Coordinates of C-alpha atoms in Angstrom, one line a residue:
Chain A
X1 CA 139.6 69.7 110.0
X2 CA 141.2 66.2 109.8
X3 CA 140.4 65.6 113.5
X4 CA 136.7 66.3 112.9
X5 CA 136.7 63.9 110.0
X6 CA 138.4 61.2 112.1
X7 CA 135.8 61.7 114.8
X8 CA 133.0 61.5 112.3
X9 CA 134.5 58.3 110.8
X10 CA 134.9 56.7 114.2
X11 CA 131.3 57.7 115.1
X12 CA 129.4 56.9 111.9
X13 CA 131.3 54.1 110.3
X14 CA 130.5 51.1 112.6
X15 CA 131.8 48.5 110.2
X16 CA 133.8 48.3 107.0
X17 CA 135.4 46.2 104.4
X18 CA 138.2 47.0 101.9
X19 CA 141.0 45.6 99.9
X20 CA 144.5 46.7 101.0
X21 CA 148.0 46.7 99.8
X22 CA 150.8 47.1 102.4
X23 CA 154.3 48.3 101.5
X24 CA 157.0 47.9 104.2
X25 CA 160.2 49.8 103.6
X26 CA 163.2 49.3 105.8
X27 CA 165.8 52.1 106.0
X28 CA 168.9 51.9 103.7
X29 CA 171.8 50.5 105.7
X30 CA 175.6 50.8 105.2
X31 CA 175.6 51.3 101.4
X32 CA 172.6 49.0 100.6
X33 CA 169.5 50.4 99.0
X34 CA 166.3 50.7 101.0
X35 CA 164.5 47.4 100.7
X36 CA 160.7 47.3 100.4
X37 CA 158.2 44.4 100.5
X38 CA 154.6 44.6 99.3
X39 CA 151.7 42.4 100.5
X40 CA 148.0 42.6 99.9
X41 CA 144.7 41.1 100.9
X42 CA 141.4 42.2 102.4
X43 CA 140.6 44.0 105.7
X44 CA 137.3 44.1 107.6
X45 CA 136.3 45.6 110.9
X46 CA 133.3 45.9 113.2
X47 CA 133.3 48.3 116.2
X48 CA 134.1 47.8 118.9
X49 CA 137.4 45.9 118.7
X50 CA 136.8 43.3 116.0
X51 CA 138.7 43.2 112.8
X52 CA 140.5 40.8 110.4
X53 CA 143.3 41.0 107.9
X54 CA 143.3 38.3 105.2
X55 CA 146.7 38.5 103.5
X56 CA 146.7 36.6 100.2
X57 CA 150.0 37.8 98.6
X58 CA 152.9 37.0 98.8
X59 CA 151.8 34.4 101.3
X60 CA 148.6 33.4 103.1
X61 CA 148.2 34.7 106.6
X62 CA 145.0 35.5 108.5
X63 CA 144.8 37.8 111.5
X64 CA 141.4 37.8 113.3
X65 CA 140.5 39.8 116.4
X66 CA 137.3 38.5 117.9
X67 CA 137.1 41.1 120.7
X68 CA 139.1 39.1 123.2
X69 CA 141.7 37.1 121.4
X70 CA 144.0 38.1 118.5
X71 CA 144.4 34.9 116.3
X72 CA 147.2 34.7 113.7
X73 CA 147.2 31.8 111.3
X74 CA 150.3 31.3 109.1
X75 CA 149.2 28.8 106.5
X76 CA 152.6 27.8 105.3
X77 CA 153.9 27.2 108.8
X78 CA 150.6 25.6 109.7
X79 CA 150.7 27.5 112.9
X80 CA 148.2 29.5 114.9
X81 CA 149.2 31.9 117.6
X82 CA 146.6 33.3 120.0
X83 CA 147.3 36.3 122.1
X84 CA 145.1 38.4 124.4
X85 CA 143.9 41.2 122.3
X86 CA 144.6 43.8 124.9
X87 CA 148.2 42.8 125.1
X88 CA 148.9 43.4 121.4
X89 CA 146.6 46.2 120.4
X90 CA 149.4 48.7 120.6
X91 CA 151.1 47.0 117.7
X92 CA 148.1 46.9 115.4
X93 CA 147.4 50.6 114.6
X94 CA 145.1 49.8 111.7
X95 CA 143.0 47.9 114.1
X96 CA 143.0 50.7 116.6
X97 CA 141.7 53.2 114.1
X98 CA 139.2 50.9 112.7
X99 CA 137.9 49.1 115.8
X100 CA 138.2 51.9 118.3
X101 CA 134.7 52.3 119.9
X102 CA 135.2 56.1 120.0
X103 CA 137.8 58.9 119.7
X104 CA 138.3 58.9 123.5
X105 CA 139.4 55.2 123.2
X106 CA 141.9 56.3 120.6
X107 CA 143.1 59.2 122.7
X108 CA 143.8 56.8 125.5
X109 CA 146.6 55.3 123.4
X110 CA 147.6 58.1 121.1
X111 CA 148.1 61.9 121.1
X112 CA 146.0 63.0 118.1
X113 CA 146.9 66.0 116.0
X114 CA 145.6 67.2 112.6
X115 CA 148.3 67.3 109.9
X116 CA 148.3 69.2 106.6
X117 CA 146.3 67.6 103.7
X118 CA 148.4 65.6 101.2
X119 CA 147.7 63.4 98.2
X120 CA 144.1 64.4 98.3
X121 CA 143.6 63.0 101.8
X122 CA 143.1 64.6 105.2
X123 CA 145.7 63.3 107.7
X124 CA 145.8 62.9 111.5
X125 CA 149.1 62.2 113.2
X126 CA 148.7 59.7 116.1
X127 CA 151.8 59.6 118.4
X128 CA 151.7 56.6 120.7
X129 CA 151.7 57.4 124.4
X130 CA 153.5 54.2 125.2
X131 CA 157.1 55.3 124.9
X132 CA 158.7 51.9 124.7
X133 CA 156.3 50.5 122.2
X134 CA 157.3 49.3 118.8
X135 CA 155.6 52.2 117.1
X136 CA 157.1 55.7 116.9
X137 CA 154.5 57.4 114.7
X138 CA 151.2 56.6 112.9
X139 CA 149.5 58.8 110.3
X140 CA 145.8 58.2 109.4
X141 CA 144.7 59.2 105.9
X142 CA 141.0 59.9 105.4
X143 CA 139.2 60.4 102.1
X144 CA 135.9 62.3 101.6
X145 CA 133.7 59.4 100.5
X146 CA 130.1 59.8 99.3
X147 CA 128.8 58.7 102.6
X148 CA 131.3 60.7 104.7
X149 CA 135.0 60.3 105.7
X150 CA 136.5 56.9 104.8
X151 CA 139.8 55.3 105.9
X152 CA 142.0 55.5 102.9
X153 CA 145.6 55.0 104.2
X154 CA 147.7 54.4 107.2
X155 CA 151.4 55.1 107.6
X156 CA 153.2 53.5 110.4
X157 CA 156.8 54.2 111.4
X158 CA 158.4 51.9 113.9
X159 CA 161.2 52.7 116.3
X160 CA 163.7 51.1 113.9
X161 CA 162.9 53.6 111.1
X162 CA 160.9 51.0 109.2
X163 CA 157.9 52.5 107.4
X164 CA 154.7 50.5 106.6
X165 CA 152.1 52.1 104.3
X166 CA 148.7 50.5 104.1
X167 CA 146.4 51.7 101.2
X168 CA 142.7 50.8 101.3
X169 CA 140.6 50.5 98.1
X170 CA 137.1 49.2 97.2
X171 CA 136.0 50.5 100.6
X172 CA 132.5 49.4 101.7
X173 CA 131.0 51.6 104.5
X174 CA 128.8 50.0 107.1
X175 CA 128.2 46.7 105.3
X176 CA 126.3 44.2 107.4
X177 CA 128.9 41.6 108.4
X178 CA 127.8 38.3 110.0
X179 CA 129.3 38.0 113.5
X180 CA 130.9 34.7 112.3
X181 CA 133.2 36.8 110.1
X182 CA 135.2 37.8 113.3
X183 CA 135.3 34.3 114.8
X184 CA 138.3 32.0 114.2
X185 CA 138.5 28.3 114.6
X186 CA 142.0 26.8 114.3
X187 CA 142.1 24.3 111.4
X188 CA 142.6 20.7 112.4
X189 CA 146.2 19.7 112.5
X190 CA 147.6 23.2 113.0
X191 CA 149.6 23.7 116.2
X192 CA 148.0 26.3 118.3
X193 CA 150.3 28.4 120.5
X194 CA 148.9 30.5 123.3
X195 CA 151.1 33.4 124.3
Chain B
X1 CA 169.4 20.1 92.8
X2 CA 167.8 23.5 92.2
X3 CA 169.5 26.3 94.1
X4 CA 167.4 27.5 97.0
X5 CA 165.9 31.0 96.6
X6 CA 168.6 33.5 97.7
X7 CA 168.6 37.0 96.4
X8 CA 172.3 38.2 96.9
X9 CA 172.3 41.4 98.7
X10 CA 173.4 44.5 96.7
X11 CA 176.7 44.2 98.5
X12 CA 176.9 40.6 97.2
X13 CA 176.3 39.2 100.7
X14 CA 173.7 36.5 101.4
X15 CA 170.3 37.8 102.3
X16 CA 167.2 35.8 103.2
X17 CA 163.7 37.0 104.0
X18 CA 160.9 34.8 105.3
X19 CA 159.1 33.6 108.4
X20 CA 160.3 31.4 111.2
X21 CA 158.4 29.4 113.9
X22 CA 160.3 28.1 116.9
X23 CA 158.7 25.5 119.3
X24 CA 160.6 24.8 122.5
X25 CA 159.3 21.7 124.3
X26 CA 159.7 20.9 128.0
X27 CA 157.4 21.2 130.9
X28 CA 156.7 24.8 130.1
X29 CA 156.5 24.7 126.3
X30 CA 157.3 28.1 124.7
X31 CA 157.0 29.3 121.1
X32 CA 158.2 32.1 119.0
X33 CA 157.2 33.1 115.5
X34 CA 158.2 36.2 113.5
X35 CA 159.0 37.4 110.0
X36 CA 162.8 37.7 109.6
X37 CA 165.5 39.1 107.4
X38 CA 169.0 37.4 107.7
X39 CA 172.0 39.0 106.0
X40 CA 175.8 38.9 106.2
X41 CA 177.7 35.8 107.3
X42 CA 178.4 33.7 110.4
X43 CA 181.3 35.9 111.3
X44 CA 179.4 39.2 110.9
X45 CA 175.8 39.7 110.1
X46 CA 172.3 40.9 111.1
X47 CA 169.0 39.2 111.9
X48 CA 165.9 41.4 111.9
X49 CA 162.7 40.1 113.5
X50 CA 159.3 41.4 112.5
X51 CA 155.7 41.1 113.8
X52 CA 153.1 39.7 111.4
X53 CA 151.9 43.3 110.6
X54 CA 155.4 44.4 109.7
X55 CA 156.6 46.2 112.8
X56 CA 160.2 45.5 113.7
X57 CA 160.4 43.5 116.9
X58 CA 164.2 43.3 117.3
X59 CA 167.5 43.5 115.4
X60 CA 170.4 41.2 116.3
X61 CA 173.9 42.2 115.1
X62 CA 177.1 40.2 115.5
X63 CA 180.7 40.6 114.5
X64 CA 184.0 39.3 116.0
X65 CA 183.8 40.3 119.7
X66 CA 180.3 41.8 119.4
X67 CA 176.8 40.4 119.9
X68 CA 174.2 43.2 120.1
X69 CA 170.4 43.2 120.5
X70 CA 168.4 46.3 119.7
X71 CA 164.8 46.0 121.0
X72 CA 162.4 48.1 123.0
X73 CA 164.4 51.2 122.3
X74 CA 167.6 49.9 123.9
X75 CA 170.9 48.3 122.6
X76 CA 172.3 45.5 124.8
X77 CA 175.5 43.6 124.4
X78 CA 175.7 39.8 125.0
X79 CA 178.7 37.6 125.5
X80 CA 177.9 35.3 122.6
X81 CA 175.7 34.7 119.6
X82 CA 174.0 31.9 121.6
X83 CA 173.2 34.3 124.4
X84 CA 172.0 36.9 121.9
X85 CA 169.7 34.5 120.0
X86 CA 168.4 33.0 123.3
X87 CA 167.4 36.5 124.6
X88 CA 165.6 37.4 121.3
X89 CA 163.8 34.1 120.5
X90 CA 163.8 32.0 123.7
X91 CA 166.5 29.6 122.8
X92 CA 170.0 29.6 121.3
X93 CA 169.9 29.3 117.6
X94 CA 172.8 27.7 115.6
X95 CA 173.3 30.8 113.4
X96 CA 176.5 29.7 111.6
X97 CA 174.8 26.4 110.6
X98 CA 171.6 28.3 109.6
X99 CA 173.6 30.2 106.9
X100 CA 174.7 26.9 105.4
X101 CA 171.3 25.2 105.7
X102 CA 169.5 28.1 104.0
X103 CA 172.0 27.8 101.2
X104 CA 171.0 24.1 100.9
X105 CA 174.3 22.9 102.3
X106 CA 174.4 20.4 105.2
X107 CA 176.2 21.6 108.3
X108 CA 176.9 19.6 111.5
X109 CA 175.8 21.2 114.8
X110 CA 176.0 19.1 117.9
X111 CA 172.4 18.2 119.0
X112 CA 170.7 19.6 115.9
X113 CA 169.3 17.7 112.9
X114 CA 168.3 19.7 109.8
X115 CA 165.9 18.5 107.1
X116 CA 167.0 20.2 103.8
X117 CA 164.8 18.0 101.6
X118 CA 162.5 20.9 100.6
X119 CA 165.0 23.8 100.8
X120 CA 164.7 24.3 97.0
X121 CA 161.1 25.5 97.6
X122 CA 162.2 27.6 100.6
X123 CA 161.2 25.1 103.4
X124 CA 163.6 24.2 106.2
X125 CA 163.0 22.4 109.5
X126 CA 165.6 21.6 112.1
X127 CA 165.2 19.7 115.4
X128 CA 167.3 20.0 118.5
X129 CA 167.6 16.8 120.5
X130 CA 170.0 18.1 123.0
X131 CA 170.8 20.0 125.1
X132 CA 167.3 19.8 126.6
X133 CA 164.6 21.0 126.2
X134 CA 164.2 19.7 122.7
X135 CA 163.2 22.3 120.1
X136 CA 162.0 22.6 116.6
X137 CA 162.7 25.4 114.2
X138 CA 160.7 25.8 111.0
X139 CA 161.4 28.4 108.3
X140 CA 159.5 29.4 105.1
X141 CA 161.6 31.5 102.8
X142 CA 160.1 34.2 100.7
X143 CA 160.7 33.6 97.0
X144 CA 162.9 36.6 95.9

Protein backbone atom coordinates (compact mmCIF):
# COMPACT_ATOMS: atom_id res chain seq x y z
CA UNK A 1 0.00 0.00 0.00
CA UNK A 2 1.08 3.64 0.22
CA UNK A 3 3.29 2.93 3.25
CA UNK A 4 5.21 0.28 1.30
CA UNK A 5 5.69 2.79 -1.52
CA UNK A 6 6.97 5.40 0.94
CA UNK A 7 9.37 2.85 2.43
CA UNK A 8 10.61 1.90 -1.04
CA UNK A 9 10.99 5.58 -1.94
CA UNK A 10 12.97 6.35 1.21
CA UNK A 11 15.14 3.24 0.72
CA UNK A 12 15.84 3.38 -3.00
CA UNK A 13 15.76 7.08 -3.89
CA UNK A 14 18.93 8.42 -2.32
CA UNK A 15 18.87 11.73 -4.17
CA UNK A 16 16.50 13.65 -6.36
CA UNK A 17 15.87 16.84 -8.24
CA UNK A 18 12.56 18.34 -9.37
CA UNK A 19 10.75 21.54 -10.23
CA UNK A 20 8.05 22.53 -7.75
CA UNK A 21 5.12 24.87 -7.45
CA UNK A 22 3.82 25.75 -4.00
CA UNK A 23 0.30 27.11 -3.39
CA UNK A 24 -0.38 28.44 0.09
CA UNK A 25 -4.05 29.02 0.91
CA UNK A 26 -5.07 30.80 4.08
CA UNK A 27 -8.54 30.08 5.46
CA UNK A 28 -11.33 32.58 4.56
CA UNK A 29 -11.89 35.01 7.42
CA UNK A 30 -14.86 37.16 8.43
CA UNK A 31 -16.42 37.54 5.04
CA UNK A 32 -13.20 37.72 3.03
CA UNK A 33 -12.49 35.09 0.36
CA UNK A 34 -9.74 32.54 1.03
CA UNK A 35 -6.51 33.99 -0.25
CA UNK A 36 -3.82 31.91 -1.96
CA UNK A 37 -0.26 32.66 -3.00
CA UNK A 38 1.73 30.59 -5.49
CA UNK A 39 5.49 30.33 -5.70
CA UNK A 40 7.77 28.07 -7.70
CA UNK A 41 11.36 26.98 -8.16
CA UNK A 42 13.53 23.87 -7.97
CA UNK A 43 14.02 21.35 -5.17
CA UNK A 44 16.89 18.90 -4.71
CA UNK A 45 17.81 16.48 -1.93
CA UNK A 46 20.53 14.02 -0.98
CA UNK A 47 20.01 11.56 1.86
CA UNK A 48 20.71 11.84 4.66
CA UNK A 49 19.51 15.32 5.66
CA UNK A 50 20.69 17.51 2.78
CA UNK A 51 18.28 19.41 0.58
CA UNK A 52 17.73 22.78 -1.10
CA UNK A 53 14.80 24.87 -2.27
CA UNK A 54 15.59 27.52 -4.87
CA UNK A 55 12.52 29.74 -5.12
CA UNK A 56 12.55 31.84 -8.27
CA UNK A 57 8.99 33.19 -8.39
CA UNK A 58 7.50 35.50 -7.17
CA UNK A 59 10.73 36.36 -5.38
CA UNK A 60 14.21 34.89 -5.11
CA UNK A 61 14.85 32.89 -1.95
CA UNK A 62 17.29 30.04 -1.35
CA UNK A 63 16.99 27.50 1.44
CA UNK A 64 19.93 25.08 1.80
CA UNK A 65 20.35 22.36 4.42
CA UNK A 66 23.96 21.18 4.42
CA UNK A 67 23.41 18.47 7.05
CA UNK A 68 24.12 20.68 10.07
CA UNK A 69 22.90 24.16 9.24
CA UNK A 70 19.76 25.38 7.51
CA UNK A 71 20.69 28.49 5.48
CA UNK A 72 18.05 30.87 4.22
CA UNK A 73 18.98 33.66 1.81
CA UNK A 74 16.38 36.29 0.99
CA UNK A 75 17.88 38.07 -2.01
CA UNK A 76 15.63 41.17 -1.86
CA UNK A 77 16.32 41.73 1.82
CA UNK A 78 19.97 40.75 1.25
CA UNK A 79 19.81 38.76 4.42
CA UNK A 80 21.02 35.28 5.32
CA UNK A 81 19.70 33.48 8.39
CA UNK A 82 21.47 30.34 9.65
CA UNK A 83 19.78 27.96 12.06
CA UNK A 84 20.80 24.60 13.47
CA UNK A 85 19.12 22.10 11.18
CA UNK A 86 17.91 19.95 14.05
CA UNK A 87 16.03 22.93 15.54
CA UNK A 88 13.94 23.65 12.48
CA UNK A 89 13.49 20.26 10.83
CA UNK A 90 9.98 19.92 12.22
CA UNK A 91 8.86 22.90 10.18
CA UNK A 92 10.24 21.67 6.85
CA UNK A 93 8.15 18.54 6.11
CA UNK A 94 9.25 18.35 2.47
CA UNK A 95 12.77 18.00 3.75
CA UNK A 96 11.82 15.37 6.25
CA UNK A 97 10.28 13.19 3.57
CA UNK A 98 13.08 13.74 1.11
CA UNK A 99 16.10 13.75 3.35
CA UNK A 100 15.08 11.23 5.99
CA UNK A 101 17.77 8.50 6.08
CA UNK A 102 15.08 5.81 6.59
CA UNK A 103 11.44 5.29 7.52
CA UNK A 104 12.36 4.81 11.18
CA UNK A 105 13.74 8.39 11.19
CA UNK A 106 10.43 9.61 9.76
CA UNK A 107 8.49 7.58 12.33
CA UNK A 108 10.48 9.35 15.06
CA UNK A 109 8.76 12.64 14.13
CA UNK A 110 5.48 11.46 12.56
CA UNK A 111 2.73 8.85 12.99
CA UNK A 112 2.51 7.35 9.49
CA UNK A 113 -0.76 5.97 8.10
CA UNK A 114 -1.73 4.93 4.55
CA UNK A 115 -4.59 7.02 3.16
CA UNK A 116 -6.86 6.26 0.17
CA UNK A 117 -5.47 6.86 -3.33
CA UNK A 118 -6.51 10.19 -4.88
CA UNK A 119 -5.68 12.14 -8.07
CA UNK A 120 -3.79 9.11 -9.32
CA UNK A 121 -1.39 9.20 -6.37
CA UNK A 122 -0.85 7.02 -3.34
CA UNK A 123 -1.04 9.05 -0.13
CA UNK A 124 0.50 8.67 3.33
CA UNK A 125 -0.78 10.77 6.21
CA UNK A 126 1.98 11.93 8.55
CA UNK A 127 0.72 13.35 11.83
CA UNK A 128 3.46 15.22 13.72
CA UNK A 129 4.19 13.77 17.13
CA UNK A 130 5.26 17.19 18.46
CA UNK A 131 1.91 18.54 19.57
CA UNK A 132 2.84 22.22 19.89
CA UNK A 133 4.59 22.38 16.56
CA UNK A 134 3.47 24.64 13.72
CA UNK A 135 2.27 21.65 11.72
CA UNK A 136 -1.04 19.90 12.25
CA UNK A 137 -1.07 17.44 9.34
CA UNK A 138 1.15 16.44 6.41
CA UNK A 139 0.12 14.27 3.46
CA UNK A 140 2.74 12.74 1.17
CA UNK A 141 1.68 11.96 -2.42
CA UNK A 142 3.66 9.30 -4.30
CA UNK A 143 3.51 8.50 -8.01
CA UNK A 144 4.48 5.20 -9.61
CA UNK A 145 7.47 6.34 -11.65
CA UNK A 146 9.22 4.11 -14.20
CA UNK A 147 11.99 3.55 -11.66
CA UNK A 148 9.68 3.00 -8.68
CA UNK A 149 7.75 5.38 -6.40
CA UNK A 150 8.46 9.11 -6.78
CA UNK A 151 7.59 12.05 -4.57
CA UNK A 152 4.84 13.86 -6.48
CA UNK A 153 3.10 16.07 -3.92
CA UNK A 154 3.08 17.25 -0.35
CA UNK A 155 0.14 18.82 1.46
CA UNK A 156 0.89 20.60 4.70
CA UNK A 157 -1.78 22.01 7.05
CA UNK A 158 -0.55 24.25 9.84
CA UNK A 159 -2.24 24.79 13.16
CA UNK A 160 -3.82 28.03 11.86
CA UNK A 161 -5.73 26.21 9.14
CA UNK A 162 -3.42 27.37 6.40
CA UNK A 163 -2.80 24.78 3.66
CA UNK A 164 0.38 24.57 1.62
CA UNK A 165 0.42 22.25 -1.40
CA UNK A 166 3.73 21.44 -3.10
CA UNK A 167 3.61 19.73 -6.52
CA UNK A 168 6.81 18.25 -7.96
CA UNK A 169 7.37 17.82 -11.71
CA UNK A 170 10.31 16.92 -14.01
CA UNK A 171 11.44 14.56 -11.26
CA UNK A 172 14.96 13.10 -11.64
CA UNK A 173 15.56 10.00 -9.52
CA UNK A 174 19.02 9.33 -8.09
CA UNK A 175 20.88 11.96 -10.17
CA UNK A 176 24.53 12.31 -9.17
CA UNK A 177 24.64 15.68 -7.40
CA UNK A 178 28.04 17.22 -6.59
CA UNK A 179 28.40 17.64 -2.80
CA UNK A 180 28.93 21.35 -3.44
CA UNK A 181 25.27 21.61 -4.43
CA UNK A 182 24.35 21.39 -0.74
CA UNK A 183 26.93 23.82 0.55
CA UNK A 184 26.07 27.50 1.05
CA UNK A 185 28.46 30.46 1.23
CA UNK A 186 26.80 33.75 2.22
CA UNK A 187 27.33 36.34 -0.54
CA UNK A 188 29.62 39.25 0.32
CA UNK A 189 27.75 42.17 1.81
CA UNK A 190 24.73 40.16 2.97
CA UNK A 191 24.11 40.36 6.71
CA UNK A 192 24.30 36.92 8.22
CA UNK A 193 22.15 36.24 11.27
CA UNK A 194 22.73 33.17 13.40
CA UNK A 195 19.72 32.08 15.40
CA UNK B 1 4.62 59.73 -7.20
CA UNK B 2 3.33 56.31 -8.19
CA UNK B 3 1.07 54.72 -5.64
CA UNK B 4 2.75 51.92 -3.67
CA UNK B 5 1.44 48.40 -4.39
CA UNK B 6 -1.59 47.89 -2.19
CA UNK B 7 -4.32 45.46 -3.17
CA UNK B 8 -7.39 46.60 -1.19
CA UNK B 9 -8.90 43.74 0.70
CA UNK B 10 -12.21 42.41 -0.56
CA UNK B 11 -13.79 44.29 2.34
CA UNK B 12 -12.05 47.45 1.00
CA UNK B 13 -9.61 47.45 3.94
CA UNK B 14 -5.87 47.91 3.34
CA UNK B 15 -3.98 44.65 2.90
CA UNK B 16 -0.24 44.16 2.43
CA UNK B 17 1.71 41.00 1.85
CA UNK B 18 5.48 40.74 1.83
CA UNK B 19 8.56 39.92 3.91
CA UNK B 20 10.07 41.77 6.82
CA UNK B 21 13.51 41.67 8.43
CA UNK B 22 14.11 43.18 11.85
CA UNK B 23 17.60 43.78 13.23
CA UNK B 24 17.85 44.74 16.91
CA UNK B 25 21.32 46.04 17.87
CA UNK B 26 22.79 46.22 21.38
CA UNK B 27 25.27 43.96 23.15
CA UNK B 28 23.18 40.89 22.37
CA UNK B 29 22.04 41.61 18.78
CA UNK B 30 18.80 39.89 17.81
CA UNK B 31 17.13 39.44 14.49
CA UNK B 32 13.73 38.39 13.24
CA UNK B 33 12.62 37.70 9.68
CA UNK B 34 9.32 36.39 8.37
CA UNK B 35 6.78 36.61 5.62
CA UNK B 36 3.81 38.71 6.67
CA UNK B 37 0.27 39.77 5.82
CA UNK B 38 -0.99 43.01 7.35
CA UNK B 39 -4.65 43.96 7.11
CA UNK B 40 -7.14 46.30 8.72
CA UNK B 41 -6.20 49.61 10.33
CA UNK B 42 -4.24 51.02 13.28
CA UNK B 43 -7.39 50.87 15.43
CA UNK B 44 -8.30 47.28 14.54
CA UNK B 45 -6.38 44.83 12.39
CA UNK B 46 -4.35 41.68 12.03
CA UNK B 47 -0.74 40.81 11.32
CA UNK B 48 0.08 37.22 10.30
CA UNK B 49 3.72 36.06 10.35
CA UNK B 50 4.91 33.15 8.18
CA UNK B 51 8.02 30.99 8.02
CA UNK B 52 9.94 30.98 4.72
CA UNK B 53 8.27 27.70 3.72
CA UNK B 54 4.81 29.11 4.29
CA UNK B 55 3.88 27.77 7.73
CA UNK B 56 2.07 30.32 9.93
CA UNK B 57 4.27 31.32 12.87
CA UNK B 58 1.88 33.65 14.67
CA UNK B 59 -1.17 35.85 14.28
CA UNK B 60 -1.46 39.21 16.03
CA UNK B 61 -4.92 40.78 16.37
CA UNK B 62 -5.75 44.14 17.88
CA UNK B 63 -8.85 46.22 18.39
CA UNK B 64 -9.85 48.87 20.94
CA UNK B 65 -9.07 47.28 24.34
CA UNK B 66 -7.67 44.08 22.85
CA UNK B 67 -4.19 42.92 21.80
CA UNK B 68 -4.03 39.18 21.18
CA UNK B 69 -1.25 36.86 20.05
CA UNK B 70 -2.07 33.42 18.68
CA UNK B 71 1.02 31.20 18.52
CA UNK B 72 2.12 27.71 19.54
CA UNK B 73 -1.48 26.62 19.87
CA UNK B 74 -2.39 29.29 22.44
CA UNK B 75 -4.05 32.72 22.47
CA UNK B 76 -2.56 35.24 24.89
CA UNK B 77 -3.72 38.78 25.64
CA UNK B 78 -1.33 41.72 26.00
CA UNK B 79 -1.82 45.16 27.57
CA UNK B 80 -0.82 47.07 24.42
CA UNK B 81 0.11 46.77 20.75
CA UNK B 82 3.71 47.55 21.74
CA UNK B 83 3.76 44.61 24.18
CA UNK B 84 2.08 42.42 21.56
CA UNK B 85 4.56 43.20 18.78
CA UNK B 86 7.51 42.97 21.17
CA UNK B 87 6.45 39.43 22.19
CA UNK B 88 6.05 38.31 18.57
CA UNK B 89 9.08 39.93 16.93
CA UNK B 90 11.49 40.86 19.71
CA UNK B 91 10.79 44.60 19.75
CA UNK B 92 7.85 46.98 19.83
CA UNK B 93 6.87 47.89 16.27
CA UNK B 94 5.14 51.23 15.47
CA UNK B 95 2.11 49.58 13.84
CA UNK B 96 -0.03 52.71 13.39
CA UNK B 97 2.85 54.45 11.58
CA UNK B 98 3.51 51.29 9.55
CA UNK B 99 0.05 51.53 7.99
CA UNK B 100 0.87 55.07 6.86
CA UNK B 101 4.43 54.29 5.69
CA UNK B 102 3.28 51.29 3.63
CA UNK B 103 0.77 53.63 2.03
CA UNK B 104 3.64 55.92 1.08
CA UNK B 105 2.58 58.58 3.62
CA UNK B 106 5.08 59.98 6.16
CA UNK B 107 4.09 59.48 9.80
CA UNK B 108 5.97 60.82 12.83
CA UNK B 109 6.87 58.29 15.50
CA UNK B 110 9.16 59.36 18.36
CA UNK B 111 12.55 57.67 17.88
CA UNK B 112 11.80 56.17 14.43
CA UNK B 113 13.02 57.46 11.06
CA UNK B 114 11.40 55.94 7.94
CA UNK B 115 12.83 55.96 4.40
CA UNK B 116 9.93 56.00 1.94
CA UNK B 117 12.07 56.82 -1.10
CA UNK B 118 11.56 53.37 -2.69
CA UNK B 119 8.07 52.62 -1.40
CA UNK B 120 6.66 52.79 -4.94
CA UNK B 121 8.56 49.59 -5.73
CA UNK B 122 7.56 48.05 -2.45
CA UNK B 123 10.68 48.79 -0.38
CA UNK B 124 10.55 50.35 3.09
CA UNK B 125 13.20 50.72 5.73
CA UNK B 126 12.87 52.36 9.14
CA UNK B 127 15.46 52.91 11.86
CA UNK B 128 14.84 53.39 15.56
CA UNK B 129 17.37 55.60 17.30
CA UNK B 130 15.63 55.51 20.67
CA UNK B 131 14.65 54.05 22.98
CA UNK B 132 17.74 51.85 22.92
CA UNK B 133 18.66 49.38 21.66
CA UNK B 134 18.65 50.84 18.19
CA UNK B 135 16.82 48.72 15.58
CA UNK B 136 16.25 48.55 11.86
CA UNK B 137 13.12 47.28 10.12
CA UNK B 138 13.28 46.40 6.41
CA UNK B 139 10.22 45.41 4.39
CA UNK B 140 9.83 44.14 0.82
CA UNK B 141 6.24 44.18 -0.38
CA UNK B 142 4.86 41.58 -2.77
CA UNK B 143 3.57 43.24 -5.92
CA UNK B 144 -0.18 42.40 -5.90
